[in-house]
PDB file of C-alpha atoms in Angstrom:
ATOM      1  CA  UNK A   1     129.672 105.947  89.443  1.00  0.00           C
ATOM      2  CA  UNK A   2     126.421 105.192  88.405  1.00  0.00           C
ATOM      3  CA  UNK A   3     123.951 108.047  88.026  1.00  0.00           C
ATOM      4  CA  UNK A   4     120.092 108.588  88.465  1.00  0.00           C
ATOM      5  CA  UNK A   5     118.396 111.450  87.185  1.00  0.00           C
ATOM      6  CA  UNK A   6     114.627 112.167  87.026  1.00  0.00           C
ATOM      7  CA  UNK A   7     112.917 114.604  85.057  1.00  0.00           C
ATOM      8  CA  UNK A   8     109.421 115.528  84.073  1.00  0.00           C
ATOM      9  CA  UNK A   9     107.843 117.175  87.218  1.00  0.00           C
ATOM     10  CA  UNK A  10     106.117 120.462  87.588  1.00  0.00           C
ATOM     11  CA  UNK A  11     102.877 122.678  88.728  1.00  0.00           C
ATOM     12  CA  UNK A  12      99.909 121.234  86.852  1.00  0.00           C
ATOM     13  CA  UNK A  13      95.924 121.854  87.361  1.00  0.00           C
ATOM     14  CA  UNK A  14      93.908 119.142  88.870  1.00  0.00           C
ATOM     15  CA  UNK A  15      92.987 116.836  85.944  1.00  0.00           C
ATOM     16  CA  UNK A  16      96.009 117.322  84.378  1.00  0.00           C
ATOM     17  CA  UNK A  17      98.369 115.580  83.155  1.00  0.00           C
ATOM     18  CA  UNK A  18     102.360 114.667  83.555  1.00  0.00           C
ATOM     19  CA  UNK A  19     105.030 112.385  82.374  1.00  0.00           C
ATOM     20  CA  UNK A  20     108.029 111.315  84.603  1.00  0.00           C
ATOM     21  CA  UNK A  21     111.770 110.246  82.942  1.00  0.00           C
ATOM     22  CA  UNK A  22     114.329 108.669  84.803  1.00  0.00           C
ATOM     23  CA  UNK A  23     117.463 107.306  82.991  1.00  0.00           C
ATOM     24  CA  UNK A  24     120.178 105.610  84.718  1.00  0.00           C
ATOM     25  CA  UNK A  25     123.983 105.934  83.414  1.00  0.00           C
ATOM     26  CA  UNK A  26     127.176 104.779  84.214  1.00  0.00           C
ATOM     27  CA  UNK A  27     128.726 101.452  85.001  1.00  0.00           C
ATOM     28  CA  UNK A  28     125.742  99.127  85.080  1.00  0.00           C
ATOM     29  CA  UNK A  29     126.256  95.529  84.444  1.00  0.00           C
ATOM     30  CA  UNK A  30     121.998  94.867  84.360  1.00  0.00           C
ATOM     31  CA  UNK A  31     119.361  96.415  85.952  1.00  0.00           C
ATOM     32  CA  UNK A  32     117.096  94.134  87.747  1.00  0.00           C
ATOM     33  CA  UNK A  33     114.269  96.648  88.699  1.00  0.00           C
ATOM     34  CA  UNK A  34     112.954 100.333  88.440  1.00  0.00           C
ATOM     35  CA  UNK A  35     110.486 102.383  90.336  1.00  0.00           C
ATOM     36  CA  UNK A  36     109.086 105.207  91.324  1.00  0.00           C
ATOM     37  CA  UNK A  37     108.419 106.524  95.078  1.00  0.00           C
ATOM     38  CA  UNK A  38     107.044 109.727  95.967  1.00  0.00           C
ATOM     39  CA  UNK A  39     107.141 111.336  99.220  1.00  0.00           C
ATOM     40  CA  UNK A  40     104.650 114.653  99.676  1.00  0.00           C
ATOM     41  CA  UNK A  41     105.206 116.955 102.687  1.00  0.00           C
ATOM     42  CA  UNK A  42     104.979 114.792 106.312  1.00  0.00           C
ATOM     43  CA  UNK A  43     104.130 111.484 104.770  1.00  0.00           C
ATOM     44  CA  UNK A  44     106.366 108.698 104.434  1.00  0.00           C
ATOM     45  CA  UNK A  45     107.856 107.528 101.125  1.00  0.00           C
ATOM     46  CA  UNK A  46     105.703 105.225  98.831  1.00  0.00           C
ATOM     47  CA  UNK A  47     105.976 103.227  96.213  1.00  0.00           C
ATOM     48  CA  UNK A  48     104.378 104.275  93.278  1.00  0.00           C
ATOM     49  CA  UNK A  49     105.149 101.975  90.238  1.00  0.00           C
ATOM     50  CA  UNK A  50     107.761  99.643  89.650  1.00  0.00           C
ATOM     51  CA  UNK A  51     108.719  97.632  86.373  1.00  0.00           C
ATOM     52  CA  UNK A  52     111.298  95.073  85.112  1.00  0.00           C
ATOM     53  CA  UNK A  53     113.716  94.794  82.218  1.00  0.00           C
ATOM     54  CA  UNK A  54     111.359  91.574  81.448  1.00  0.00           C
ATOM     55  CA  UNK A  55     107.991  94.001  81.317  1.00  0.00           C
ATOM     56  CA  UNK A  56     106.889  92.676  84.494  1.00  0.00           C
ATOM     57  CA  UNK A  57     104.862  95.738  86.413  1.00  0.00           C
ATOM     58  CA  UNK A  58     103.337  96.729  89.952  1.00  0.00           C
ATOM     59  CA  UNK A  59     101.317  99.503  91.160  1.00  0.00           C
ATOM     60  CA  UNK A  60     100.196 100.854  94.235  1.00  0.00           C
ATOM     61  CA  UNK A  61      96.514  99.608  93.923  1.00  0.00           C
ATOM     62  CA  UNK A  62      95.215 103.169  94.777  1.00  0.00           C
ATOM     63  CA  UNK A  63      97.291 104.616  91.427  1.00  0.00           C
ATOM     64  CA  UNK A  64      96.758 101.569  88.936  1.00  0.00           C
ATOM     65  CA  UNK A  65      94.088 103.235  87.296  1.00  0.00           C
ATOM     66  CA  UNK A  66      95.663 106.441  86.482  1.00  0.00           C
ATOM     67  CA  UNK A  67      99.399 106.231  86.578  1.00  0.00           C
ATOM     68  CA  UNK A  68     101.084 104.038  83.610  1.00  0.00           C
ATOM     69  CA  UNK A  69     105.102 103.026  83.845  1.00  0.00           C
ATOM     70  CA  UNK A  70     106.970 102.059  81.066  1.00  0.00           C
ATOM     71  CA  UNK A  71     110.337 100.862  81.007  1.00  0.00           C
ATOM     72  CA  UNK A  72     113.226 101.249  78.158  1.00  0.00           C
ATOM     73  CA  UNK A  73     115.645  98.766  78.312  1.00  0.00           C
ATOM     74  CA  UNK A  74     118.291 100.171  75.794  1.00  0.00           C
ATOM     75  CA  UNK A  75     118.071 103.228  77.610  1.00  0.00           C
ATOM     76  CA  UNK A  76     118.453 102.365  80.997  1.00  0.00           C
ATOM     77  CA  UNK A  77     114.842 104.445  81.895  1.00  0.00           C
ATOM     78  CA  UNK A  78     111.865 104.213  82.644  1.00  0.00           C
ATOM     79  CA  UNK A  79     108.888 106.116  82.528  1.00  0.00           C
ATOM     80  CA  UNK A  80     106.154 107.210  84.322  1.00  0.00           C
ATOM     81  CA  UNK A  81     102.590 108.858  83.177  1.00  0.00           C
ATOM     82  CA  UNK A  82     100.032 109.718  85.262  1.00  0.00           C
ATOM     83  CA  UNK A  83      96.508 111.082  84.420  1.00  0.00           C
ATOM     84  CA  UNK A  84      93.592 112.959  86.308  1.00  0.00           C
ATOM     85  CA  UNK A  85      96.339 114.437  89.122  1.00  0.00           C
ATOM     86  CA  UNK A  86      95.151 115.460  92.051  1.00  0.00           C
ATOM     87  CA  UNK A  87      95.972 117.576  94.658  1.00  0.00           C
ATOM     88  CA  UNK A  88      97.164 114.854  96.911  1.00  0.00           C
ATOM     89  CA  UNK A  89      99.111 113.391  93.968  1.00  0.00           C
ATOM     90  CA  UNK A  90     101.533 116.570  94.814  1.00  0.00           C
ATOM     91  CA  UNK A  91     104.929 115.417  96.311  1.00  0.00           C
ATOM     92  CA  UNK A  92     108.880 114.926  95.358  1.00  0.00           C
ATOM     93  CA  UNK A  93     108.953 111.882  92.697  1.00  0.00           C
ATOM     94  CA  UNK A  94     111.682 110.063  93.208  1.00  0.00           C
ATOM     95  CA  UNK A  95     113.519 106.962  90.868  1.00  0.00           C
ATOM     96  CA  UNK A  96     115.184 104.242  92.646  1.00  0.00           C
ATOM     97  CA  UNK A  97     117.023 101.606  90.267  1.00  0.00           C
ATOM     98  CA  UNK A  98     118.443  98.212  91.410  1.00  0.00           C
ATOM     99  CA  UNK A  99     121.246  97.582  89.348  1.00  0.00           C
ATOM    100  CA  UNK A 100     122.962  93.888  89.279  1.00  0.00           C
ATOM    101  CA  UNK A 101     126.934  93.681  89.583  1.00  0.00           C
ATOM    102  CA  UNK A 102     128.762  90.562  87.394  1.00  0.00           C
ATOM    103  CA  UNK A 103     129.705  88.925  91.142  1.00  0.00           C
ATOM    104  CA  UNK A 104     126.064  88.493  92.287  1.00  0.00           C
ATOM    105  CA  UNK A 105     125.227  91.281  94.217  1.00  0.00           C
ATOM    106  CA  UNK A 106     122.946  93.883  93.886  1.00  0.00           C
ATOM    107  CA  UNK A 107     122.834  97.943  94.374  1.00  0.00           C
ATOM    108  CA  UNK A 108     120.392 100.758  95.059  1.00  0.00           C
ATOM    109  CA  UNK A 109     120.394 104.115  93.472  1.00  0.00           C
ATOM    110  CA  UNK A 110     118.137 107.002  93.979  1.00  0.00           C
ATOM    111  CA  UNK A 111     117.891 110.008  92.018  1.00  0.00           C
ATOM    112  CA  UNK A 112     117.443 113.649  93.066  1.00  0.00           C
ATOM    113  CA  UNK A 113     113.709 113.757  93.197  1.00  0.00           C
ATOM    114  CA  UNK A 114     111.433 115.961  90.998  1.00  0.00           C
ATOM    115  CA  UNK A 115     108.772 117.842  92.432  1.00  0.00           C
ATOM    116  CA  UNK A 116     104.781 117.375  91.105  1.00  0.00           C
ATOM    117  CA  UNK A 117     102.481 119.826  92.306  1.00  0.00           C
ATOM    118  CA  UNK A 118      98.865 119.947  91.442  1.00  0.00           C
ATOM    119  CA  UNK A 119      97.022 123.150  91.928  1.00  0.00           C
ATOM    120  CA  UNK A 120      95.124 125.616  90.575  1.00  0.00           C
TER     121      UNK A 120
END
């Protein structure tokens, strides 16, 4: 069964600073793609950052400038630091990883979500 697990999140002062880890583990043939969504308190879930086992990377355009992914191919994670938070930057982080099977289909896993919360 494969496994997603993100770490990283806590309370940290506007202007801060924070870096997100999610690994993947388990059975996984290849990954084709991982990213980051976050969800904060009656909004709907967005997508954040994404980034491919080939470097290839997106961003939400209103992030670009102060979130940074990274990706780590020989450990199945993939990374995520963001700068200058902000209040409205507070919500539950969460990894999703598209994993390729050897037959030609393809899988999404989510993680647990880790919370951010910017305050002071």
């Amino acid at each position: 069964q494969v496994q997603v697990v993100e770490s990283g999140g806590g309370l940290v002062q506007p202007g801060g600073s924070l870096r997100l880890s999610c690994v993947a583990s388990g059975p996984i043939f290849s990954i084709h793609i991982m990213r980051w969504y976050r969800q904060a308190p009656g909004k709907e879930r967005e997508m954040v950052a994404e980034v491919t086992p080939g470097g290839s990377k997106n961003y939400a355009d209103s992030l670009k400038d102060r979130f940074t992914i990274a990706g780590d191919n020989a450990k199945n994670a993939a990374y995520l630091q963001m700068t200058d938070l902000r209040p409205e930057d507070t919500a539950v982080y969460y990894c999703n990883v598209q994993i390729n099977t050897g037959w030609g289909s393809r899988y999404d896993y989510w993680g647990q979500g880790t919370q951010v919360t910017v305050s002071s």
